[in-house]
XYZ file of C-alpha atoms in Angstrom:
553
model
C 187.630 -132.095 -96.298
C 184.886 -130.354 -94.357
C 186.195 -131.877 -91.133
C 189.663 -130.520 -91.875
C 188.268 -127.044 -92.449
C 186.373 -127.283 -89.193
C 189.379 -128.424 -87.209
C 191.558 -125.844 -88.948
C 189.145 -123.069 -88.077
C 189.375 -123.972 -84.405
C 193.134 -124.702 -84.732
C 192.697 -128.179 -83.329
C 195.199 -130.582 -84.821
C 195.638 -133.363 -82.287
C 193.420 -136.436 -82.188
C 192.671 -135.798 -78.547
C 191.586 -132.251 -79.264
C 189.526 -133.265 -82.283
C 187.699 -135.914 -80.257
C 187.029 -133.366 -77.545
C 185.746 -130.919 -80.130
C 183.494 -133.505 -81.781
C 182.062 -134.602 -78.423
C 181.604 -130.978 -77.390
C 179.842 -130.102 -80.654
C 177.659 -133.191 -80.455
C 176.662 -132.450 -76.867
C 176.142 -128.788 -77.696
C 173.964 -129.708 -80.672
C 171.946 -132.075 -78.546
C 171.535 -129.427 -75.848
C 170.458 -126.885 -78.442
C 167.915 -129.346 -79.807
C 166.605 -129.987 -76.304
C 166.325 -126.259 -75.656
C 164.586 -125.723 -78.983
C 162.160 -128.536 -78.206
C 161.400 -127.095 -74.762
C 161.058 -123.559 -76.109
C 158.374 -124.587 -78.574
C 156.522 -127.588 -77.178
C 156.988 -126.587 -73.541
C 155.362 -123.251 -74.270
C 152.469 -124.959 -76.035
C 152.028 -127.350 -73.128
C 152.122 -124.469 -70.642
C 149.467 -122.565 -72.559
C 147.243 -125.632 -72.685
C 147.685 -126.167 -68.960
C 146.824 -122.599 -67.995
C 143.798 -122.546 -70.274
C 142.607 -125.858 -68.860
C 143.130 -124.580 -65.306
C 141.377 -121.290 -66.055
C 138.407 -122.938 -67.735
C 137.988 -125.584 -65.036
C 138.112 -122.960 -62.282
C 135.658 -120.698 -64.134
C 133.276 -123.613 -64.743
C 133.426 -124.477 -61.038
C 132.851 -120.823 -60.162
C 129.873 -120.772 -62.559
C 128.304 -123.706 -60.718
C 128.847 -121.915 -57.414
C 127.413 -118.582 -58.646
C 124.432 -120.317 -60.320
C 123.721 -122.206 -57.124
C 124.004 -119.061 -54.992
C 121.758 -117.071 -57.346
C 119.179 -119.865 -57.511
C 119.135 -120.200 -53.732
C 118.584 -116.487 -53.219
C 115.694 -116.525 -55.727
C 114.292 -119.550 -53.890
C 114.585 -117.655 -50.599
C 112.619 -114.696 -51.999
C 110.124 -117.075 -53.579
C 109.617 -118.708 -50.205
C 108.822 -115.342 -48.570
C 106.452 -114.464 -51.416
C 104.493 -117.683 -50.856
C 103.997 -117.278 -47.120
C 100.497 -116.842 -45.752
C 101.405 -113.373 -44.473
C 102.442 -112.212 -47.939
C 99.440 -113.683 -49.740
C 97.033 -112.131 -47.207
C 98.963 -108.796 -47.293
C 99.424 -108.853 -43.518
C 102.147 -106.203 -43.217
C 102.777 -106.706 -39.510
C 103.276 -110.451 -39.763
C 105.223 -110.027 -42.992
C 107.608 -107.595 -41.311
C 108.116 -110.044 -38.462
C 108.869 -112.817 -40.937
C 111.315 -110.563 -42.785
C 113.247 -109.881 -39.593
C 113.369 -113.558 -38.616
C 114.361 -114.599 -42.129
C 117.194 -112.071 -42.232
C 118.733 -113.546 -39.079
C 119.266 -116.889 -40.791
C 120.042 -115.552 -44.284
C 123.013 -113.224 -43.914
C 123.459 -112.773 -47.671
C 120.455 -110.448 -47.731
C 120.845 -106.868 -46.545
C 117.159 -105.985 -46.383
C 113.647 -106.948 -47.475
C 110.667 -104.952 -48.726
C 107.168 -105.401 -50.117
C 105.681 -103.396 -53.003
C 102.013 -103.473 -53.965
C 100.719 -104.324 -57.416
C 101.408 -100.740 -58.600
C 105.032 -100.838 -57.437
C 104.592 -98.632 -54.349
C 106.421 -99.720 -51.220
C 104.111 -100.689 -48.367
C 106.785 -102.279 -46.193
C 110.509 -101.496 -46.128
C 113.402 -102.540 -43.936
C 116.816 -100.898 -43.653
C 118.044 -100.784 -47.246
C 115.863 -100.778 -50.356
C 116.055 -99.241 -53.857
C 116.277 -95.464 -53.868
C 112.913 -95.023 -55.652
C 109.664 -94.679 -53.701
C 107.894 -96.463 -56.533
C 109.302 -99.146 -58.824
C 106.241 -99.669 -60.986
C 108.101 -98.841 -64.197
C 111.261 -100.824 -63.404
C 112.028 -103.818 -65.591
C 112.517 -106.186 -62.677
C 109.129 -105.223 -61.225
C 107.451 -105.567 -64.617
C 108.926 -109.062 -64.871
C 107.575 -109.873 -61.405
C 104.176 -108.562 -62.502
C 104.420 -111.131 -65.305
C 104.860 -113.717 -62.514
C 108.596 -114.159 -63.086
C 111.049 -114.119 -60.188
C 114.206 -112.325 -61.293
C 117.254 -110.268 -60.323
C 117.677 -106.572 -61.035
C 120.681 -104.851 -62.537
C 122.942 -102.948 -60.115
C 121.034 -100.058 -58.494
C 121.667 -97.658 -55.598
C 120.427 -98.189 -52.050
C 117.895 -95.749 -50.615
C 119.862 -94.945 -47.433
C 123.513 -95.625 -48.170
C 123.573 -95.021 -51.906
C 125.782 -98.109 -52.190
C 125.409 -100.407 -55.209
C 123.107 -103.352 -54.664
C 121.168 -106.098 -56.434
C 117.476 -106.769 -55.884
C 115.994 -110.278 -55.918
C 112.242 -110.049 -56.520
C 109.406 -112.587 -56.581
C 105.682 -112.052 -57.307
C 103.056 -112.385 -54.578
C 99.697 -113.880 -55.505
C 96.615 -113.302 -53.402
C 94.232 -116.054 -52.386
C 92.449 -115.745 -55.749
C 95.703 -116.295 -57.629
C 95.925 -112.696 -58.853
C 99.077 -110.570 -58.721
C 99.054 -108.619 -55.447
C 102.569 -107.243 -55.279
C 106.148 -108.426 -54.921
C 108.645 -109.287 -52.201
C 112.108 -107.760 -52.702
C 115.385 -108.756 -51.103
C 118.450 -106.543 -51.514
C 122.011 -107.888 -51.632
C 125.043 -105.609 -51.567
C 127.260 -105.909 -54.612
C 130.159 -106.498 -52.216
C 128.578 -109.887 -51.448
C 129.453 -110.960 -54.995
C 133.111 -110.123 -54.302
C 133.211 -112.571 -51.397
C 131.815 -115.262 -53.701
C 133.942 -114.596 -56.763
C 137.203 -113.989 -54.884
C 137.319 -117.644 -53.828
C 139.422 -118.156 -56.956
C 142.615 -116.343 -57.926
C 145.120 -117.055 -60.654
C 148.710 -116.154 -59.801
C 149.799 -113.036 -57.935
C 147.956 -110.608 -60.196
C 145.185 -112.719 -61.739
C 141.569 -112.130 -60.874
C 138.029 -113.358 -61.355
C 135.180 -110.889 -61.845
C 131.557 -110.639 -62.943
C 130.017 -108.581 -65.755
C 126.369 -108.144 -66.553
C 125.012 -108.880 -69.992
C 125.725 -105.305 -71.114
C 129.386 -105.544 -70.144
C 129.296 -103.513 -66.920
C 131.260 -104.836 -63.973
C 129.302 -106.240 -60.993
C 132.302 -106.851 -58.734
C 134.694 -104.142 -57.635
C 138.130 -103.515 -59.108
C 141.243 -104.459 -57.150
C 141.955 -101.665 -54.679
C 138.509 -100.124 -55.132
C 136.612 -99.073 -51.994
C 133.590 -101.144 -50.987
C 131.123 -98.330 -51.576
C 132.507 -97.539 -55.040
C 131.378 -99.156 -58.239
C 132.998 -98.610 -61.623
C 130.234 -97.857 -64.095
C 132.371 -98.413 -67.154
C 131.617 -100.846 -69.952
C 134.172 -103.534 -70.750
C 135.212 -103.710 -74.391
C 138.093 -106.173 -74.126
C 138.461 -109.140 -76.463
C 137.235 -111.635 -73.866
C 133.884 -109.822 -73.632
C 133.522 -109.762 -77.414
C 134.361 -113.477 -77.527
C 131.729 -114.185 -74.898
C 129.063 -112.283 -76.840
C 129.957 -114.243 -79.974
C 130.232 -117.544 -78.090
C 133.825 -118.034 -79.290
C 136.460 -119.872 -77.230
C 140.067 -118.888 -77.942
C 143.454 -119.497 -76.327
C 144.976 -116.320 -77.707
C 146.236 -113.710 -75.272
C 144.683 -110.242 -75.328
C 145.011 -106.837 -73.653
C 143.001 -106.266 -70.495
C 141.679 -102.890 -69.297
C 145.139 -102.039 -67.885
C 146.869 -102.722 -71.197
C 148.546 -105.926 -69.962
C 148.638 -109.115 -72.021
C 146.564 -111.765 -70.293
C 145.092 -115.195 -70.831
C 141.403 -115.444 -70.043
C 138.441 -117.779 -69.814
C 134.751 -117.074 -69.407
C 131.424 -118.723 -68.668
C 127.872 -117.387 -68.748
C 125.630 -118.100 -65.798
C 122.731 -120.461 -66.379
C 120.256 -117.638 -67.042
C 122.667 -115.912 -69.441
C 122.538 -112.618 -67.500
C 125.964 -112.639 -65.805
C 129.378 -113.301 -67.318
C 132.167 -114.806 -65.183
C 135.669 -113.960 -66.422
C 139.018 -115.182 -65.109
C 142.287 -113.551 -66.192
C 145.962 -114.093 -65.455
C 148.924 -112.165 -66.832
C 150.950 -113.814 -69.573
C 154.221 -112.944 -67.885
C 153.064 -114.591 -64.655
C 152.182 -117.742 -66.583
C 155.525 -117.922 -68.325
C 157.650 -116.907 -65.331
C 158.170 -120.482 -64.022
C 158.527 -121.663 -67.617
C 161.324 -119.165 -68.280
C 162.976 -120.161 -65.034
C 162.885 -123.721 -66.238
C 164.536 -122.716 -69.523
C 167.284 -120.893 -67.633
C 167.874 -123.995 -65.536
C 168.139 -126.089 -68.674
C 170.604 -123.657 -70.249
C 172.840 -123.809 -67.183
C 172.576 -127.561 -67.222
C 173.695 -127.565 -70.852
C 176.812 -125.584 -69.888
C 177.595 -128.199 -67.277
C 176.885 -131.056 -69.674
C 179.676 -129.761 -71.975
C 182.157 -130.839 -69.291
C 180.570 -134.250 -68.804
C 180.250 -137.318 -70.917
C 177.636 -138.030 -73.524
C 176.175 -140.672 -71.257
C 175.776 -138.199 -68.387
C 174.116 -135.707 -70.732
C 171.698 -138.326 -72.026
C 170.881 -139.491 -68.494
C 170.316 -135.937 -67.323
C 167.934 -135.027 -70.140
C 166.096 -138.299 -69.623
C 165.472 -137.388 -65.983
C 164.220 -133.950 -66.967
C 161.878 -135.431 -69.544
C 160.601 -137.900 -66.969
C 159.734 -135.153 -64.498
C 157.998 -133.105 -67.193
C 156.044 -136.161 -68.272
C 154.834 -136.677 -64.696
C 153.863 -133.018 -64.437
C 151.906 -133.223 -67.679
C 150.300 -136.492 -66.615
C 149.373 -134.904 -63.299
C 147.640 -131.973 -64.990
C 145.630 -134.402 -67.122
C 144.540 -136.337 -64.014
C 143.418 -133.122 -62.336
C 141.642 -132.037 -65.497
C 139.712 -135.314 -65.446
C 138.485 -134.505 -61.914
C 141.054 -136.282 -59.706
C 141.812 -133.140 -57.707
C 143.971 -134.835 -55.051
C 146.479 -136.346 -57.492
C 150.079 -135.954 -56.296
C 153.429 -136.535 -57.955
C 155.438 -139.185 -56.115
C 158.443 -137.488 -54.423
C 160.552 -140.530 -55.338
C 160.152 -139.597 -59.005
C 161.791 -136.190 -58.507
C 164.343 -137.145 -55.858
C 167.296 -136.655 -58.229
C 165.771 -133.880 -60.361
C 167.120 -130.282 -60.410
C 165.950 -128.029 -57.595
C 163.807 -125.927 -59.934
C 161.897 -128.994 -61.093
C 161.557 -130.209 -57.507
C 160.105 -126.850 -56.531
C 157.773 -126.948 -59.516
C 156.604 -130.465 -58.582
C 156.203 -129.503 -54.912
C 154.136 -126.488 -55.947
C 152.068 -128.757 -58.174
C 151.343 -131.046 -55.204
C 150.513 -128.078 -52.972
C 148.135 -126.629 -55.561
C 146.547 -130.046 -56.091
C 145.953 -130.437 -52.333
C 144.571 -126.902 -52.088
C 142.229 -127.500 -55.016
C 140.944 -130.714 -53.442
C 140.445 -128.956 -50.090
C 138.596 -126.082 -51.783
C 136.239 -128.454 -53.604
C 135.582 -130.388 -50.376
C 134.885 -127.164 -48.469
C 132.480 -126.001 -51.173
C 130.620 -129.313 -51.005
C 130.608 -129.358 -47.194
C 129.532 -125.724 -46.840
C 126.391 -126.541 -48.794
C 125.077 -128.962 -46.113
C 126.844 -128.354 -42.757
C 126.429 -125.486 -40.288
C 130.013 -124.400 -39.560
C 129.312 -123.253 -36.002
C 127.602 -126.383 -34.635
C 128.792 -129.079 -37.091
C 125.234 -130.342 -37.593
C 123.295 -130.087 -40.840
C 122.149 -126.651 -41.950
C 118.699 -125.473 -42.948
C 119.401 -125.915 -46.662
C 120.167 -129.621 -46.181
C 117.105 -130.073 -43.986
C 114.715 -128.510 -46.493
C 116.195 -130.328 -49.506
C 117.308 -133.738 -48.247
C 115.015 -133.857 -45.207
C 111.984 -133.707 -47.475
C 113.334 -136.681 -49.454
C 114.007 -138.652 -46.259
C 110.470 -138.010 -45.001
C 108.954 -138.995 -48.358
C 110.923 -142.263 -48.368
C 109.689 -143.013 -44.852
C 106.110 -142.254 -45.885
C 106.360 -144.573 -48.906
C 107.421 -147.340 -46.511
C 104.240 -146.717 -44.497
C 105.989 -145.121 -41.514
C 105.128 -141.886 -39.746
C 107.741 -139.245 -39.050
C 107.970 -136.608 -36.347
C 109.490 -133.157 -36.340
C 110.894 -131.590 -33.169
C 111.375 -127.823 -33.388
C 113.670 -126.852 -30.512
C 114.389 -123.354 -29.188
C 117.030 -122.549 -26.543
C 115.197 -120.583 -23.850
C 116.373 -117.042 -23.130
C 119.313 -117.349 -25.505
C 119.369 -113.589 -26.090
C 119.865 -113.144 -22.351
C 122.834 -115.543 -22.484
C 124.350 -113.504 -25.320
C 123.722 -110.224 -23.505
C 125.115 -111.546 -20.203
C 128.137 -113.554 -21.324
C 128.819 -112.302 -24.838
C 128.445 -113.808 -28.285
C 131.525 -116.038 -27.922
C 129.961 -117.880 -24.984
C 126.650 -117.834 -26.847
C 128.303 -119.667 -29.748
C 129.741 -122.231 -27.330
C 126.299 -122.754 -25.815
C 124.903 -123.448 -29.299
C 127.696 -125.975 -29.929
C 126.909 -127.592 -26.576
C 123.203 -127.725 -27.465
C 123.934 -129.341 -30.824
C 126.168 -131.937 -29.140
C 123.411 -132.846 -26.658
C 120.889 -133.244 -29.477
C 123.188 -135.563 -31.437
C 123.745 -137.678 -28.303
C 119.983 -138.008 -27.685
C 118.806 -139.126 -31.123
C 119.333 -142.153 -33.326
C 121.922 -142.253 -36.053
C 119.123 -142.374 -38.616
C 117.595 -139.136 -37.309
C 118.502 -135.779 -38.824
C 119.685 -132.959 -36.535
C 119.868 -129.538 -38.182
C 120.313 -125.939 -37.124
C 117.213 -124.126 -38.355
C 118.445 -120.611 -37.650
C 119.652 -118.591 -34.669
C 119.072 -120.641 -31.514
C 116.534 -122.979 -33.169
C 117.233 -126.612 -34.047
C 115.181 -129.263 -35.809
C 115.164 -133.032 -35.316
C 113.576 -135.130 -38.087
C 112.827 -138.594 -36.690
C 111.577 -141.187 -39.173
C 109.554 -144.267 -38.172
C 108.441 -142.229 -35.188
C 104.729 -141.520 -34.497
C 103.872 -138.473 -32.443
C 103.675 -140.160 -29.034
C 107.215 -141.458 -29.577
C 108.202 -138.018 -30.792
C 106.885 -136.546 -27.546
C 108.851 -139.122 -25.524
C 111.986 -138.213 -27.453
C 111.305 -134.508 -26.871
C 110.879 -135.047 -23.114
C 114.088 -137.068 -23.050
C 115.941 -134.283 -24.849
C 114.455 -131.609 -22.569
C 115.502 -133.568 -19.470
C 119.006 -134.053 -20.889
C 119.405 -130.280 -21.228
C 118.250 -129.765 -17.623
C 120.772 -132.348 -16.399
C 123.636 -131.093 -18.534
C 124.298 -127.346 -18.207
C 127.049 -125.661 -20.185
C 130.328 -125.654 -18.262
C 133.769 -124.235 -18.853
C 136.716 -123.228 -16.670
C 135.008 -120.067 -15.401
C 131.260 -120.612 -15.369
C 128.291 -122.926 -15.418
C 125.185 -121.882 -17.359
C 121.889 -123.690 -16.901
C 120.134 -124.297 -20.209
C 116.511 -125.159 -20.819
C 114.692 -125.637 -24.074
C 111.156 -125.436 -25.403
C 110.062 -128.005 -27.971
C 107.203 -128.156 -30.457
C 106.365 -131.610 -31.859
C 104.351 -132.521 -34.944
C 103.714 -135.666 -36.969
C 103.453 -136.198 -40.709
C 99.910 -136.234 -42.075
C 98.543 -137.406 -45.456
C 97.066 -134.009 -46.208
C 99.183 -130.941 -45.616
C 97.883 -127.609 -44.398
C 100.978 -125.468 -44.851
C 103.901 -125.188 -47.254
C 104.629 -126.995 -50.480
C 105.466 -130.426 -49.049
C 104.894 -132.557 -45.966
C 108.142 -131.474 -44.294
C 107.244 -127.773 -44.522
C 103.781 -128.590 -43.170
C 105.278 -130.480 -40.210
C 107.708 -127.659 -39.425
C 104.942 -125.041 -39.506
C 102.735 -127.081 -37.166
C 105.693 -127.783 -34.872
C 106.424 -124.049 -34.867
C 102.921 -123.311 -33.633
C 103.339 -125.944 -30.919
C 106.679 -124.372 -29.983
C 104.927 -121.018 -29.721
C 102.511 -122.541 -27.203
C 105.392 -124.070 -25.252
C 107.157 -120.718 -24.986
C 103.960 -118.920 -23.986
C 103.247 -121.650 -21.440
C 106.354 -120.873 -19.434
C 109.174 -122.438 -21.518
C 111.189 -125.536 -20.544
C 108.334 -127.703 -21.776
C 107.114 -129.812 -24.676
C 103.970 -129.095 -26.673
C 102.527 -131.263 -29.451
C 100.622 -130.298 -32.548
C 98.065 -133.039 -31.870
C 99.288 -135.673 -29.443
C 95.850 -137.173 -29.098
C 95.480 -137.961 -32.815
C 98.205 -140.576 -32.977
C 97.433 -143.901 -31.299
C 100.498 -145.654 -29.909
C 100.376 -148.350 -32.554
C 104.134 -148.419 -33.000
C 107.145 -147.509 -30.960
C 110.305 -145.661 -31.795
C 113.306 -147.975 -31.888
C 116.293 -146.751 -29.852
C 118.517 -149.673 -30.604
C 120.757 -147.538 -32.801
C 120.549 -144.295 -30.808
C 123.766 -142.379 -30.243
């Protein structure tokens, strides 16, 4: 009876027409169910994906910011522990500040304040005050705590800056002042802007009070918005609440967001992306499905079932891919064979997924590589030398073997830069690094120490072998000038050599002691006419062992 009413309503009386109507209604119902399923569960899946992506990126950014902040505090702590700082030798301290700045470009300037907070030594850019004795960051340093200031204004430029400060103790262990290093707030932008979500998403930093540390999009470098954030994401962060709900940002747009506090709990990292940007590909997918449903009405039930099965298969692979990436497999790709017969929109979505997966893997690899490799010379950087080099030397010492340090300086490098330009100067440094790698063993560590200085850490190498290696390296530089299509530049080097000793005289570990003694030997080599090798104490090491060159490169 109901079927007759239905057929009568559509004025379909023939068997052929009724069959067509039943098939059409069945296919339409199935398509509507598929669309309803995608509208609800697809949206839920999309929200989970974007929140997972946001949180993973913010957590990775947190690690990067924490590491950067810790390294800058370590840098200031290193300057505060130097002999010049502890003896309050302003002239030597100023010289060390200038040298340190050359190899630590994150810092804009350095200064020293006495125990009352009055500046005794200042470089280019320091806090605007002449005395910082009542400032919270100085009071913390007086309590022997290295810390970072809130955003303050520079003395000369008036631009916003951060101050890293570490206490200086005199020889009696009493507080004698503090070393300060200023970093422009714009430096934080270059760190945080490594990550971006969509066309209009952004990542930014707030301090604990809710004031922004990084500039707004479109804001000039010397501007800084001194306005407190009161959005939901900040309130969630203060309460320690994680939520997937969208909220209104400062511009009144609905956004999804994620946050993470830095390790010291002083800075808040927030990532936001607009809701409409998140759902844009999702809505495109729904439109594609709706058009497909219109086409399915003209096809058979089998074709409709096959088509939806293919769509579901592609979506399943996309979802599986996001789970693999979430678990840390950043290079996971969707097999193109899986989507060969899928609609163009889904192919584009899968291709974009693969592109984003590759980009994420490349970004992670670059972050890991940038922590240990000098990008100009492709040898290890100073950070790797000081961290891993110390471990390598300690392992060699535990095995009962001596190690040698060669501190190498390219003679008259400033003259090369002034004569031929910085581009040729960079090529000369690359050439120098290549010669060093060719001269040493594979087990030796070659690192760029800063500027035109390099360090070779040779394990199982007493000082007389270290001197032989140094002479071999020096001769190699004399024999192998830098050449290109237009010029030939003779290069000589001065080398200071030192050997590990049971009792250290300088620094906090044996490696720092060796480098300091090699530096003094290098100073003698440069004062003695350059293009020469000087040892810390070549006579103290009897030639009881020899350096093995069987695996030298």
